[in-house]
Short mmCIF file of C-alpha atoms in Angstrom, two decimals:
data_model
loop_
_atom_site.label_atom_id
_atom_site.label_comp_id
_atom_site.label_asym_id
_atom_site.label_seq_id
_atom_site.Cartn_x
_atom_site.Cartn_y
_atom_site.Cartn_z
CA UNK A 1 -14.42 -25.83 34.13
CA UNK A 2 -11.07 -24.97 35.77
CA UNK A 3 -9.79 -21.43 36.24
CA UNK A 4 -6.14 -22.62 36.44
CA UNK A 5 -4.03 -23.61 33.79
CA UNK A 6 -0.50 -25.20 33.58
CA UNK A 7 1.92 -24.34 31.00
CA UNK A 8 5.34 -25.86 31.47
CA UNK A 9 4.62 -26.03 35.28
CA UNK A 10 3.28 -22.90 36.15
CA UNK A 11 -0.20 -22.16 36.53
CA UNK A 12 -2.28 -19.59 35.51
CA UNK A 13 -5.45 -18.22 36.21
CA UNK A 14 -7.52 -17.36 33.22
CA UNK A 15 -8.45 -13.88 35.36
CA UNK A 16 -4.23 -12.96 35.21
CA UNK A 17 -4.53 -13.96 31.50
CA UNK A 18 -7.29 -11.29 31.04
CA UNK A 19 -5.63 -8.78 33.31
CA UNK A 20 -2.29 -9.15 30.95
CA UNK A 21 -4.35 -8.92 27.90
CA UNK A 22 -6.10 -5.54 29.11
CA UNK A 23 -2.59 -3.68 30.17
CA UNK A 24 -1.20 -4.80 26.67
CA UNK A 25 -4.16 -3.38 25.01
CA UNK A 26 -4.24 -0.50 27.16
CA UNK A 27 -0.35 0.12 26.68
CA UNK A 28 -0.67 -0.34 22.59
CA UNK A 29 -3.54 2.57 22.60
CA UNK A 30 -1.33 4.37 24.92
CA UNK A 31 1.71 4.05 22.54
CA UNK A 32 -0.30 4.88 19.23
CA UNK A 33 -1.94 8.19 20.80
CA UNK A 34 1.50 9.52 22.17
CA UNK A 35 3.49 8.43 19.00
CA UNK A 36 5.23 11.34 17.02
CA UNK A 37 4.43 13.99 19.74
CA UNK A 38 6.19 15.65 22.42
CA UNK A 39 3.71 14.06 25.03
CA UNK A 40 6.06 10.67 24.32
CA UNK A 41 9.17 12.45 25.59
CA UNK A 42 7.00 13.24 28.93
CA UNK A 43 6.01 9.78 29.06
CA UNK A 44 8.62 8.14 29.17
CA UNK A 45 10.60 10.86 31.62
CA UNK A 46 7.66 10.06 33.81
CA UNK A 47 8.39 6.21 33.88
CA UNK A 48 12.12 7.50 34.45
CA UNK A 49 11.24 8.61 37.19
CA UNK A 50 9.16 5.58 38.43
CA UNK A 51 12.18 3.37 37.66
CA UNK A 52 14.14 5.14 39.85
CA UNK A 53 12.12 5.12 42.51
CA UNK A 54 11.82 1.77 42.56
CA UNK A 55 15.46 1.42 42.60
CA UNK A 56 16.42 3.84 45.10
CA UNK A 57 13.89 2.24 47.67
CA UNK A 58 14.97 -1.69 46.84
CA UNK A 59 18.88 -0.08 47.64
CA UNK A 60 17.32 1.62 50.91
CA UNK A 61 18.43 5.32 50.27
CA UNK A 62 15.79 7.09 52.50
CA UNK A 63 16.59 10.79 51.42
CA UNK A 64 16.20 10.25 47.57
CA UNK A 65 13.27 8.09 48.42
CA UNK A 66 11.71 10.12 50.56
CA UNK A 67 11.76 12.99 47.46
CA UNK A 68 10.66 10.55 44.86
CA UNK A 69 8.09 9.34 46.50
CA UNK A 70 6.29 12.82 47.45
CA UNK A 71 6.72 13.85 43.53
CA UNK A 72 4.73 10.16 42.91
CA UNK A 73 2.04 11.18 45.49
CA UNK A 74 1.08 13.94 43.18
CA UNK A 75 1.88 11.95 40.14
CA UNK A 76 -1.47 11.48 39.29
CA UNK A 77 -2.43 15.03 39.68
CA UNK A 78 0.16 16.16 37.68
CA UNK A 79 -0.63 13.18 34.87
CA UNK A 80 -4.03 14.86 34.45
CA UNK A 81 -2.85 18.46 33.66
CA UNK A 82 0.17 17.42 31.24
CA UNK A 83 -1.52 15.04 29.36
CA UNK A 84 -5.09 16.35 29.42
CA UNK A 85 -5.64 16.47 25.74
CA UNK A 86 -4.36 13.02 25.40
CA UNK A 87 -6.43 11.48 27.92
CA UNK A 88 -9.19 13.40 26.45
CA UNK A 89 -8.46 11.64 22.72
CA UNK A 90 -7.37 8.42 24.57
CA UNK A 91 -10.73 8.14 25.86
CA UNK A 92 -12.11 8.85 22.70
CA UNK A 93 -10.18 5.96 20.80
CA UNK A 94 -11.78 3.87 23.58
CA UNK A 95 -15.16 5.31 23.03
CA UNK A 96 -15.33 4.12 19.68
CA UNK A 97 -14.32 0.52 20.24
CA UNK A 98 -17.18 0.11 23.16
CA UNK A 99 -20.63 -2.19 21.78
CA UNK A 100 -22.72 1.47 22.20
CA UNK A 101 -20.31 3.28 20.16
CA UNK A 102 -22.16 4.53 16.74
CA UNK A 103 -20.58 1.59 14.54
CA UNK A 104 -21.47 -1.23 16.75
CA UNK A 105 -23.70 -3.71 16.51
CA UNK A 106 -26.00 -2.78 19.30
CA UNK A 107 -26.16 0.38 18.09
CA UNK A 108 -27.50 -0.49 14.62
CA UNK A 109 -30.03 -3.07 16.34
CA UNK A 110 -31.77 -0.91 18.77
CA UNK A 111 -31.42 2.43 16.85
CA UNK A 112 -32.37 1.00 12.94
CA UNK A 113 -33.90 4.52 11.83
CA UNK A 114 -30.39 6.22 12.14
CA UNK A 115 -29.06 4.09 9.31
CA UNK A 116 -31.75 4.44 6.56
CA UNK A 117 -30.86 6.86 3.88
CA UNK A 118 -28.08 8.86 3.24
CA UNK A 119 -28.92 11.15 0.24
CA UNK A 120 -27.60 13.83 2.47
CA UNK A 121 -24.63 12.72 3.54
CA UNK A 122 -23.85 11.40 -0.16
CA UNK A 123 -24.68 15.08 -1.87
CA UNK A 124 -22.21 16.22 0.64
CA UNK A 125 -19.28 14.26 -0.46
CA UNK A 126 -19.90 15.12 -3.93
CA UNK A 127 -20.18 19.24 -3.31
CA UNK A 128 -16.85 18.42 -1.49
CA UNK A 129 -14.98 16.35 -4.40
CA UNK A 130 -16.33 18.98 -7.51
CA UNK A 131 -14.99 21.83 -4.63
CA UNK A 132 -11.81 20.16 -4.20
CA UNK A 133 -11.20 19.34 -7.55
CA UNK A 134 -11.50 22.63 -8.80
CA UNK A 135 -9.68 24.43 -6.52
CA UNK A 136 -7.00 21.26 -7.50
CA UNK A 137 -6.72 22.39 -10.70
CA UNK A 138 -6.73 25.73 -10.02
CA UNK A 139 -4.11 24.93 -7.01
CA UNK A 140 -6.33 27.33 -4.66
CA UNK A 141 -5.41 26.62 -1.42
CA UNK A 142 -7.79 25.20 1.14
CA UNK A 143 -8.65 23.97 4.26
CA UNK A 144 -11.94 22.25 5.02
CA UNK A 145 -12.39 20.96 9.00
CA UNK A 146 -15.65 18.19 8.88
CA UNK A 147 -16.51 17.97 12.58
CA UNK A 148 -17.76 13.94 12.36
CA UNK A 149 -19.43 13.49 16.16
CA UNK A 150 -19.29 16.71 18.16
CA UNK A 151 -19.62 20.13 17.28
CA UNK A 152 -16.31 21.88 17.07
CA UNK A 153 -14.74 24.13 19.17
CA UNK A 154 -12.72 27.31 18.08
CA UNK A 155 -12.08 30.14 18.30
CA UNK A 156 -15.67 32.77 17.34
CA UNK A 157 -13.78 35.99 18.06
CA UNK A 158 -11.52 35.60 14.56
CA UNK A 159 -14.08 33.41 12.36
CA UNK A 160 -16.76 34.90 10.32
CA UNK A 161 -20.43 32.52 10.64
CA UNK A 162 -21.58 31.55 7.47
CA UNK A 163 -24.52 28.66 8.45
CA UNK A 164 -24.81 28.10 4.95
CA UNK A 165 -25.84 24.35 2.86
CA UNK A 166 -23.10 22.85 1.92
CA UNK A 167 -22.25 23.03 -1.95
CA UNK A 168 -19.09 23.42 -4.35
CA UNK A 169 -19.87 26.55 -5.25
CA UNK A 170 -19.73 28.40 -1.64
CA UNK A 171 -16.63 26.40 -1.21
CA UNK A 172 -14.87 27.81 -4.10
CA UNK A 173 -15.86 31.18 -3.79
CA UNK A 174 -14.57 31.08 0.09
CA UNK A 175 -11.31 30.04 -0.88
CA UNK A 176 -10.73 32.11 -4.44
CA UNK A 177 -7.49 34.15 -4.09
CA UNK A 178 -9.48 37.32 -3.67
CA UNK A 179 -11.82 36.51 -1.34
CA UNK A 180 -11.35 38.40 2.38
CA UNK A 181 -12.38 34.58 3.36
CA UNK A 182 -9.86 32.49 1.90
CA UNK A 183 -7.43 32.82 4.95
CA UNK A 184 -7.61 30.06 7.43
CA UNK A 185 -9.98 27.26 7.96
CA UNK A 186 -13.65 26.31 6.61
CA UNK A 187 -15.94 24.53 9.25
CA UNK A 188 -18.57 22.13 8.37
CA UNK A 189 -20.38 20.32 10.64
CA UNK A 190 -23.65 18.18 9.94
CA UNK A 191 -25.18 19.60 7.04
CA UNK A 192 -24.22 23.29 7.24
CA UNK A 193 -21.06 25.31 6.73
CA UNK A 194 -20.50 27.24 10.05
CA UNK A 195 -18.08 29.15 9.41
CA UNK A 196 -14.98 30.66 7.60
CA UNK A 197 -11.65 32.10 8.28
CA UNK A 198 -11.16 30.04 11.34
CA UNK A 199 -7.70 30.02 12.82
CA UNK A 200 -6.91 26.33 14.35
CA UNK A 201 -4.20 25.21 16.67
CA UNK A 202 -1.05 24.18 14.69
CA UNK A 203 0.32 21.01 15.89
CA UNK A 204 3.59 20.55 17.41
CA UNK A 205 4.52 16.67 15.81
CA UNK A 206 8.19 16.78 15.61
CA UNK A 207 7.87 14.15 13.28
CA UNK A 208 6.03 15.82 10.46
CA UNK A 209 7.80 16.69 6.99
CA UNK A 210 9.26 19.92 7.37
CA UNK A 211 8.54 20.86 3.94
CA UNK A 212 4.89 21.24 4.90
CA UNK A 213 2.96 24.32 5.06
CA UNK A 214 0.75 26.15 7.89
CA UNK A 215 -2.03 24.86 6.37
CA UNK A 216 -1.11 21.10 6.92
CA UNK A 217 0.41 21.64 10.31
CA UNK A 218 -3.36 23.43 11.34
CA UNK A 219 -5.07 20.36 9.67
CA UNK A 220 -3.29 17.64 11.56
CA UNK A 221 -3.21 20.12 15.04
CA UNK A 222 -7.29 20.31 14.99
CA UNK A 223 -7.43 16.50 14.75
CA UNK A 224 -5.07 15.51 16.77
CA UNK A 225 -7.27 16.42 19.73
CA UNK A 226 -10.61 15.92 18.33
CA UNK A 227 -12.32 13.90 16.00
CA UNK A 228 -12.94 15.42 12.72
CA UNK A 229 -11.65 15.35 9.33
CA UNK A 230 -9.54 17.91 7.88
CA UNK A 231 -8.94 18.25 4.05
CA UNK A 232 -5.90 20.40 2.20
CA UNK A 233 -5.95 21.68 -1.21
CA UNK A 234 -1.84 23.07 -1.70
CA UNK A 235 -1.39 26.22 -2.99
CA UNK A 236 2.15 25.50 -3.94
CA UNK A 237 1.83 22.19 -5.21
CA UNK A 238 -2.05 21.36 -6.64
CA UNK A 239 -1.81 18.45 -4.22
CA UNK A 240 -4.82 17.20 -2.22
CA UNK A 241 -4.53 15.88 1.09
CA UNK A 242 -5.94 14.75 4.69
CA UNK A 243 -5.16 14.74 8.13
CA UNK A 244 -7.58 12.52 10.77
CA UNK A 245 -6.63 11.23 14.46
CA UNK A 246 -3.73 13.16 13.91
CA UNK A 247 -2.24 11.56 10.98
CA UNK A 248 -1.38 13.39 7.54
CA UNK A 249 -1.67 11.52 4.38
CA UNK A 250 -0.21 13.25 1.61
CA UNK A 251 -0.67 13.45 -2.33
CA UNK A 252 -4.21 11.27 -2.06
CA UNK A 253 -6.62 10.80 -4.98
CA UNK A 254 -10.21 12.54 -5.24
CA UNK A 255 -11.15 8.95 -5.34
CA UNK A 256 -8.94 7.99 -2.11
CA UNK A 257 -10.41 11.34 -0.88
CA UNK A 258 -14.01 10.33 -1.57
CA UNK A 259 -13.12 6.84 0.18
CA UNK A 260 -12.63 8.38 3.47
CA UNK A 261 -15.49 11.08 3.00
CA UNK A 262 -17.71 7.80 2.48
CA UNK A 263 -16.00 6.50 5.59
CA UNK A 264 -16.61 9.11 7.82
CA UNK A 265 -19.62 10.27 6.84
CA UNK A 266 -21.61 7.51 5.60
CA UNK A 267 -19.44 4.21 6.99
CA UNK A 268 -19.27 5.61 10.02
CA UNK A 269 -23.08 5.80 10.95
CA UNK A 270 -23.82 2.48 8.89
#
């Protein structure tokens, strides 16, 4: 088998063929995880700043070289501090897409007892759907973080622990108008409510409708670094929405809703 091909003269080897492959792929992810955010703006400064390096060292300008080059030599170091949460959920994006990620094949070969029932997982989604549309028709607002492979971090000092079963019920009566509770976030992770009254990080997305609320801006801040799911009930509006991977899709269904609960929890493991 050759390892060079021809195409209109030139040849190529099928290893610069793969190389070019990976740095597109690599530059796509790159592109969809820095998207929308102020990171982008950094980004591309960054390859400014690259560019003119290159430029002032083909025209031989020592001086300007010789500074451009010293803030490259730490380039890397400074790389890792800016965009430390995105390399964090860069990494994570790649994580998923490996063959030992939870979805993959491999995974569902070698580890067959992890997929066998999911009675839980499906009394779960419907607590969440009667909770959420409930407090829909009610227009109580909401916020419900589902931590989907990691156990969340936030902040203990302003939450109150619940570690309580999940059920509609205990949902509604955290979130009721009256309740000391109904402030900030609810946390659910596996099987168990954590915790209530959680404050989250807002998020920063330029790009977001400004006619959102705190509520939406926290939902699509604590995913944009992590992976969970994040669910809004509007106070103002009676609207249900999501936010996941840092993304905010508005005005959704309970049946859209109970799509992507399936696909999280139950898709996701299958």
């Amino acid at each position: 088998m050759k390892d060079v091909i021809q195409f209109y003269g030139v040849e190529f080897r099928w290893l610069n063929i793969l190389d070019l492959v990976i740095v597109v792929f690599l530059i796509i992810q790159l592109y969809r995880l820095l998207k929308g955010s102020l990171a982008f703006n950094i980004f591309v400064g960054l390859l400014m700043v690259y560019a003119a390096y290159f430029l002032v060292r083909a025209l031989q300008m020592p001086i300007l070289t010789s500074i451009l080059q010293n803030f490259i030599n730490v380039g890397i170091i400074a790389i890792i501090i800016i965009f430390q949460p995105e390399i964090r959920k860069f990494l994570l994006v790649l994580g998923k897409k490996t063959p030992l990620s939870k979805d993959s094949f491999l995974t569902k070969l070698f580890l067959p007892d992890k997929f066998k029932s999911y009675k839980e997982e499906e009394n779960i989604i419907n607590e969440l759907i009667v909770a959420v549309s409930r407090m829909q028709s009610t227009s109580t607002g909401a916020l419900i973080v589902i931590a989907t492979t990691y156990r969340l971090k936030f902040d203990s000092a302003s939450s109150i622990p619940i570690d309580g079963n999940v059920s509609a019920k205990l949902i509604e009566s955290i979130f009721e108008k009256h309740s000391p509770l109904h402030d900030g976030a609810l946390i659910i992770v596996g099987n168990k409510i954590l915790a209530a009254k959680v404050i989250l990080p807002v998020s920063e997305n330029p790009n977001l409708p400004t006619r959102i609320g705190l509520r939406h801006r926290s939902a699509v801040g604590i995913t944009e670094h992590s992976d969970n799911l994040a669910i809004i009930v509007s106070e103002e509006r009676g609207t249900v929405s999501y936010a996941m991977d840092g993304v905010l899709t508005q005005d959704v269904s309970l049946e859209d809703l109970k799509v992507k609960l399936y696909e999280v929890l139950i898709d996701g493991y299958a």
